C-alpha positions in Angstrom: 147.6 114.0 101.1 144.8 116.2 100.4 141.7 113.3 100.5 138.2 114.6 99.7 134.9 112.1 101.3 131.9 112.3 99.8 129.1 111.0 102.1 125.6 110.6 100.8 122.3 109.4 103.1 123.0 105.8 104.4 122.6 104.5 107.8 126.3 104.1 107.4 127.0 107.8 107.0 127.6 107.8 110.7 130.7 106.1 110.2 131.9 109.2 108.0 133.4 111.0 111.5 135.6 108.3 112.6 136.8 107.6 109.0 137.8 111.6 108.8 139.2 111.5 112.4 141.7 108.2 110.9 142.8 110.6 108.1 143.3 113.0 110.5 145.2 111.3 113.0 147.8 110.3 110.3 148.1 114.1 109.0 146.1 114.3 105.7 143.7 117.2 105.4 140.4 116.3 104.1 137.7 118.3 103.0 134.0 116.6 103.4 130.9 117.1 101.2 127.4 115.6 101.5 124.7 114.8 99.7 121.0 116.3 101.3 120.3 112.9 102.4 123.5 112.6 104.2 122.9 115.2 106.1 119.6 113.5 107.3 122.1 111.6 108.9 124.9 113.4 110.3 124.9 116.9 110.6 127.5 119.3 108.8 128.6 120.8 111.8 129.8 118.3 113.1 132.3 116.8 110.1 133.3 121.1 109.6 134.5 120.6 112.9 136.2 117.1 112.5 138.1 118.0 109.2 138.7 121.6 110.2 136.9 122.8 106.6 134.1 124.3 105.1 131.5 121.3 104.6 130.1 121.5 101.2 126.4 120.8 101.0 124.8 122.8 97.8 126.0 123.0 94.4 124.8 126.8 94.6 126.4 127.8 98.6 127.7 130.9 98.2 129.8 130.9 101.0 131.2 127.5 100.0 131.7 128.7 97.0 133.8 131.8 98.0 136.2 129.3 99.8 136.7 127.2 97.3 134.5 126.3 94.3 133.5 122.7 93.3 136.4 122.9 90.4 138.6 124.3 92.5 137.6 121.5 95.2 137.7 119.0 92.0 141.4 119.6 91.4 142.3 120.4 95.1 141.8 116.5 95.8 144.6 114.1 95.3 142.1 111.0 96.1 138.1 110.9 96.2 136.8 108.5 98.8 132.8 107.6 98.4 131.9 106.5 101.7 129.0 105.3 102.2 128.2 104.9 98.4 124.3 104.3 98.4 122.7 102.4 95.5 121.0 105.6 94.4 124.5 107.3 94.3 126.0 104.5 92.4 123.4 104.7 90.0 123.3 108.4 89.4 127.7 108.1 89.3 127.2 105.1 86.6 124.5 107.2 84.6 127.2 110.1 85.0 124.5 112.4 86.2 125.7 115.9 87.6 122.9 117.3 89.7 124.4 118.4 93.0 127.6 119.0 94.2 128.8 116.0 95.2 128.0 114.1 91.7 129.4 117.6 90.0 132.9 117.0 91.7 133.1 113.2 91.0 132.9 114.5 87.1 135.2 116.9 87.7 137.5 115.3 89.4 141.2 113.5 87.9 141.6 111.9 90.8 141.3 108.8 91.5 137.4 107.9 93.1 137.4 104.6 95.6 133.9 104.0 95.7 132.6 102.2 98.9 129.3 100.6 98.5 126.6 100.1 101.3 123.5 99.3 101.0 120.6 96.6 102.3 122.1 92.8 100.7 119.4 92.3 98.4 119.5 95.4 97.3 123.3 94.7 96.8 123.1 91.8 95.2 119.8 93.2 92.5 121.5 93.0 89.2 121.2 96.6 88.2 123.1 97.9 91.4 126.2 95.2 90.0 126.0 96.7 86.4 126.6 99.8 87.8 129.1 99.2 90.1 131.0 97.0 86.7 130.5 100.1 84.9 132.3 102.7 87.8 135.1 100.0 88.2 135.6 99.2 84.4 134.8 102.5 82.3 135.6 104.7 85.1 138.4 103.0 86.5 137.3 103.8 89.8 138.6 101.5 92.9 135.2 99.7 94.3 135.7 98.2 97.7 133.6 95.5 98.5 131.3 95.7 101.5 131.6 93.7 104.6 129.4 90.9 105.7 127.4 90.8 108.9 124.0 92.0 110.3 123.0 95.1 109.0 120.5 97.9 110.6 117.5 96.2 108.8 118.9 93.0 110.6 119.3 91.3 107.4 122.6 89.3 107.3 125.0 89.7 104.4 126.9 91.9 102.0 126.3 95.6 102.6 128.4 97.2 106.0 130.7 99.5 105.3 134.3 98.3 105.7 136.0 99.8 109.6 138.1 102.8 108.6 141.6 100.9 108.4 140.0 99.6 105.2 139.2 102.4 103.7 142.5 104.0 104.2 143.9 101.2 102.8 142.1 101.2 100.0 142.5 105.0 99.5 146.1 104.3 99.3 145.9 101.7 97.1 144.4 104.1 94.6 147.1 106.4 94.7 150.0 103.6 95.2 152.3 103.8 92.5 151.9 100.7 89.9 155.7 99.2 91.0 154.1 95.2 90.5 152.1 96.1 87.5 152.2 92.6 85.2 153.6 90.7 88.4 152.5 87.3 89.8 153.1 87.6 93.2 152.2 84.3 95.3 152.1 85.0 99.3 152.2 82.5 101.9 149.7 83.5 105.5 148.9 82.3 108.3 149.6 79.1 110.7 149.6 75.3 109.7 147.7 72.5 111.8 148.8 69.2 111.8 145.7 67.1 113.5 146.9 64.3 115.9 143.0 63.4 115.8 139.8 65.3 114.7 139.9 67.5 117.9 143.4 68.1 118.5 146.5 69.6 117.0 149.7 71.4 117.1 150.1 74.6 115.6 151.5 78.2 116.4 150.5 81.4 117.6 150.3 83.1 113.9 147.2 85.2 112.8 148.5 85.7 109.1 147.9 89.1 109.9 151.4 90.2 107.8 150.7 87.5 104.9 147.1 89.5 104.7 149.1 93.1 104.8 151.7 91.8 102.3 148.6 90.6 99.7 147.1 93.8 100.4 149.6 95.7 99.7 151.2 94.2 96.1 147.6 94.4 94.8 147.6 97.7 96.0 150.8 98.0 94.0 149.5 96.4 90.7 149.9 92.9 91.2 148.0 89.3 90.4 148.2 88.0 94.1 148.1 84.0 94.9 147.5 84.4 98.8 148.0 80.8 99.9 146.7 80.7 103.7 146.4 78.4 106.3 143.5 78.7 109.0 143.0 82.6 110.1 139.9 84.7 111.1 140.9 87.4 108.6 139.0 88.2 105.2 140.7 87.8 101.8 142.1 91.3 100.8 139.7 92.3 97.5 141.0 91.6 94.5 143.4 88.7 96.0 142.7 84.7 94.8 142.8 83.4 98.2 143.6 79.4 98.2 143.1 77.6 102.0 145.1 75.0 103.2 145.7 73.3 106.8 148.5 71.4 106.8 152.0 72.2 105.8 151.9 69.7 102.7 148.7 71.1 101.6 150.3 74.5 101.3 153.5 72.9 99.9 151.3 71.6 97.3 149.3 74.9 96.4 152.7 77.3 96.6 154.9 74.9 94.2 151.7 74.8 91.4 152.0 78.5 91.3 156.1 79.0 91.8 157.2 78.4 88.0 154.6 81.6 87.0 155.3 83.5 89.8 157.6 86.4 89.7 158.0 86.9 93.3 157.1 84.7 96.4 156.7 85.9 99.5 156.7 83.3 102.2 155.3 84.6 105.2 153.4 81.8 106.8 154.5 80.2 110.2 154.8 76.6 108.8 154.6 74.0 111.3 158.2 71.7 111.1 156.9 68.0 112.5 153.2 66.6 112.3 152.1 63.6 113.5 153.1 60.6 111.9 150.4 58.9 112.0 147.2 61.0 112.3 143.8 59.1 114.4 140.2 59.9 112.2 138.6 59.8 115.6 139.5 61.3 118.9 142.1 59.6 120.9 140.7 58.9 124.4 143.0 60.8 127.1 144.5 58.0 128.5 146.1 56.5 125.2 147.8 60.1 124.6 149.9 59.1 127.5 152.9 57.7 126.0 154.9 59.5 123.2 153.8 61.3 120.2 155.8 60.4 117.4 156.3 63.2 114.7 158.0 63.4 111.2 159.3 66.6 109.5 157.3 68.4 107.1 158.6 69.6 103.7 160.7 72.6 104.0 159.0 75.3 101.4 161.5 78.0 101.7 164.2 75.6 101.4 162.9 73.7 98.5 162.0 77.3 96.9 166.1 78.5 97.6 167.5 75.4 95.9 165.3 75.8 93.1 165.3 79.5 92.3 167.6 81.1 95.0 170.9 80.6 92.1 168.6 81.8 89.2 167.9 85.2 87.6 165.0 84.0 85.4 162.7 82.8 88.1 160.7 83.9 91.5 162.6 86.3 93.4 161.9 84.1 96.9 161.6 86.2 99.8 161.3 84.3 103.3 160.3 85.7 107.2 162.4 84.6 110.0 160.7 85.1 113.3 163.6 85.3 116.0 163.6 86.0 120.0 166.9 87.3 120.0 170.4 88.0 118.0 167.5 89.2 115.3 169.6 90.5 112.1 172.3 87.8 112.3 169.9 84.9 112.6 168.1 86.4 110.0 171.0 86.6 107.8 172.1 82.6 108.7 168.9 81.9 107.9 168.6 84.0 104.4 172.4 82.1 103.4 170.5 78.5 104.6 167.4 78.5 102.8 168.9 80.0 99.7 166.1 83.0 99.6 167.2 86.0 97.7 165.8 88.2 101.0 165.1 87.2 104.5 162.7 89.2 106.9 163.6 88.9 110.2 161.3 90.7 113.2 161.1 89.8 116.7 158.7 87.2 118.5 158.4 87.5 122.7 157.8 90.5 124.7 156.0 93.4 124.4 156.0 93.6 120.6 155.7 90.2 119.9 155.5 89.4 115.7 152.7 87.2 116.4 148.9 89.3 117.0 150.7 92.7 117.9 149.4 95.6 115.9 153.1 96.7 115.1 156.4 95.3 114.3 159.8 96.0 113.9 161.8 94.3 111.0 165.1 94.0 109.4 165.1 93.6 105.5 167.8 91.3 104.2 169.8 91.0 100.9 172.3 91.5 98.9 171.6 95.3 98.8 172.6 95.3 102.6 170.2 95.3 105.9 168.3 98.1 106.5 165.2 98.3 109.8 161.6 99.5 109.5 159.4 100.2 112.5 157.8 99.9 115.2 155.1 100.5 112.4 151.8 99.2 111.5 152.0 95.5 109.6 150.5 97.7 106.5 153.4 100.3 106.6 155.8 97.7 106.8 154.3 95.5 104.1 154.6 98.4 101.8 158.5 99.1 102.3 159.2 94.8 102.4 157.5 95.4 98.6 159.5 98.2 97.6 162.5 96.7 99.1 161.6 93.2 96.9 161.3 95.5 93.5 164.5 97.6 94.1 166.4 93.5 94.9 164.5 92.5 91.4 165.1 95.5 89.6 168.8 95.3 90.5 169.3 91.9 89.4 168.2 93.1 85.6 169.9 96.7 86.3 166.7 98.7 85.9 166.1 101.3 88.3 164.8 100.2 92.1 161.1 101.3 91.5 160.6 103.6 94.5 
């Protein structure tokens, strides 16, 4: 993918070199320009030698305009990424001001632009920097990615960081992602459930919700409404995703089952805790009376209750369900599809070296009707993408439109 950054002159602008060297790595070529303050910043040198390009600095460089002219540049680019985005660049983009190179391309361009803000908070938050940024993302129709939270340079806390690089590319591929859940309601399950034997204890499971978060990411990516339904987890709410937080298993049986009858798919990748306490103490148990037996009772069985209510039906949620397994992988994944009545089972692999749980990649087998076919090792991003397309080419089949790939 040909991906073209523009940087302008933000502490942030740093950040710039190890966002090229992620495009890199994964075999795009990118081409780099900079605004003057940018370069206050970083020097040009530095990201000509990290994208392998001609850096563009001046509207009027004649040598960078014998290599390839800002039009030229304007159509070369299958995605524009804006990172950092400072408030004066915002402003000049809304205004749709064209005085220097950067600004000229971004006019130029019919790509898509993802537009990645940062800035001091209250300077994010002012009014004026929000009408702009409304005006990129809804007359321009450019992608803006929401900053990240945490101390910044000035040692403010708040809005303003630029997101890591993983981000970014995710949201650069989101721009280009072709719309296959465009009008869809797509309600995701994440995460772990607690069940609290008293206020400072409880059983749960190793899950980060780190897949849920991917598979969110990923159908908004592809045009979706997302529902992520979540139980306790570190991670931030993809943008653009209504995130609803639960604890306990009946909490998120509640909040998946108001939004099944609306949903077109569902997507239930939490790790749902089967027994909780039966009877829960509001204040700690003392050590000693934990002695004797725990007495547990089952919790409601979503993906089972979602099977016998949509699993024989062509006019509801296609229900799609994860089945994490430590060995005989595809045929417990397909017992388990047949049990719970899910139209397609995900089955990957928990122990060992590429555990399902917290590993950065993992292998699955996608399960249907359409047959079994095995993605990975991969990242949880990649995978979430082809579980999608696999989920549109099950739905599209059941209506005998084409697969959506």
């Amino acid at each position: 993918m040909n991906i073209l950054i523009g940087i302008s002159g933000g502490i942030a602008a740093y950040k710039a070199c190890e966002i090229v060297r992620a495009f890199k790595k994964r075999g795009d070529d990118v081409r780099a320009v900079m605004t003057s303050g940018a370069q206050e910043f970083v020097r040009p040198l530095t990201l000509q030698i990290l994208t392998e390009n001609t850096v563009g600095t001046e509207t009027f460089d004649a040598t960078f305009e014998s290599e390839i002219g800002h039009i030229d540049l304007a159509r070369w680019a299958d995605v524009v990424l804006i990172a950092p985005a400072t408030a004066n660049l915002v402003a000049r983009m809304a205004a749709g001001m064209a005085n220097d190179l950067l600004t000229t391309i971004i006019l130029a361009t019919t790509a898509p632009v993802v537009v990645a803000p940062s800035m001091n908070t209250q300077m994010w938050f002012n009014p004026l920097v929000q009408r702009n940024l409304r005006t990129l993302a809804d007359e321009a129709g450019y992608l803006v990615v929401d900053p990240d939270s945490g101390e910044l340079a000035c040692k403010e806390v708040g809005p303003g960081r630029l997101p890591d690089p993983p981000v970014l590319l995710d949201m650069v591929d989101a721009a280009v992602a072709p719309k296959i859940l465009a009008d869809k309601k797509v309600v995701v399950t994440a995460g772990p459930t607690r069940e609290h034997i008293d206020p400072a204890r409880f059983i749960s499971n190793p899950s980060t919700g780190r897949m849920g978060y991917a598979l969110a990411r990923a159908a908004s990516a592809f045009g979706a409404d997302v529902v992520l339904v979540s139980g306790p987890t570190t991670l931030d709410a993809p943008a653009g995703v209504r995130l609803v937080e639960v604890t306990g298993a009946r909490q998120m049986h509640e909040a998946v089952m108001a939004e099944a009858d609306s949903a077109d798919f569902i997507v239930k990748a939490a790790a749902v805790g089967d027994f909780r306490p039966k009877q829960a103490s509001d204040q700690k148990v003392e050590k000693g009376a934990m002695a004797g037996k725990l007495e547990l009772e089952r919790n409601p069985d979503i993906l089972a209750e979602l099977g016998q209510k949509y699993g024989a039906r062509t006019d509801g949620p296609l229900v799609v369900g994860f089945a994490a397994e430590s060995f005989d992988v595809v045929e417990r994944g397909k017992a388990k599809r047949e049990r719970k009545g899910a139209h397609m089972m995900v089955a990957n692999k928990i122990g060992g070296a590429r555990s399902a749980f917290g590993a950065d990649e993992s292998q699955v087998a996608v399960i249907s009707d359409r047959g079994v076919t095995e993605y990975g090792p991969a990242s949880k991003d990649a995978l979430s993408r082809e579980i999608w397309r696999e989920a549109v080419a099950l739905a599209n089949s059941r209506t005998g439109e084409e697969d959506g790939r």
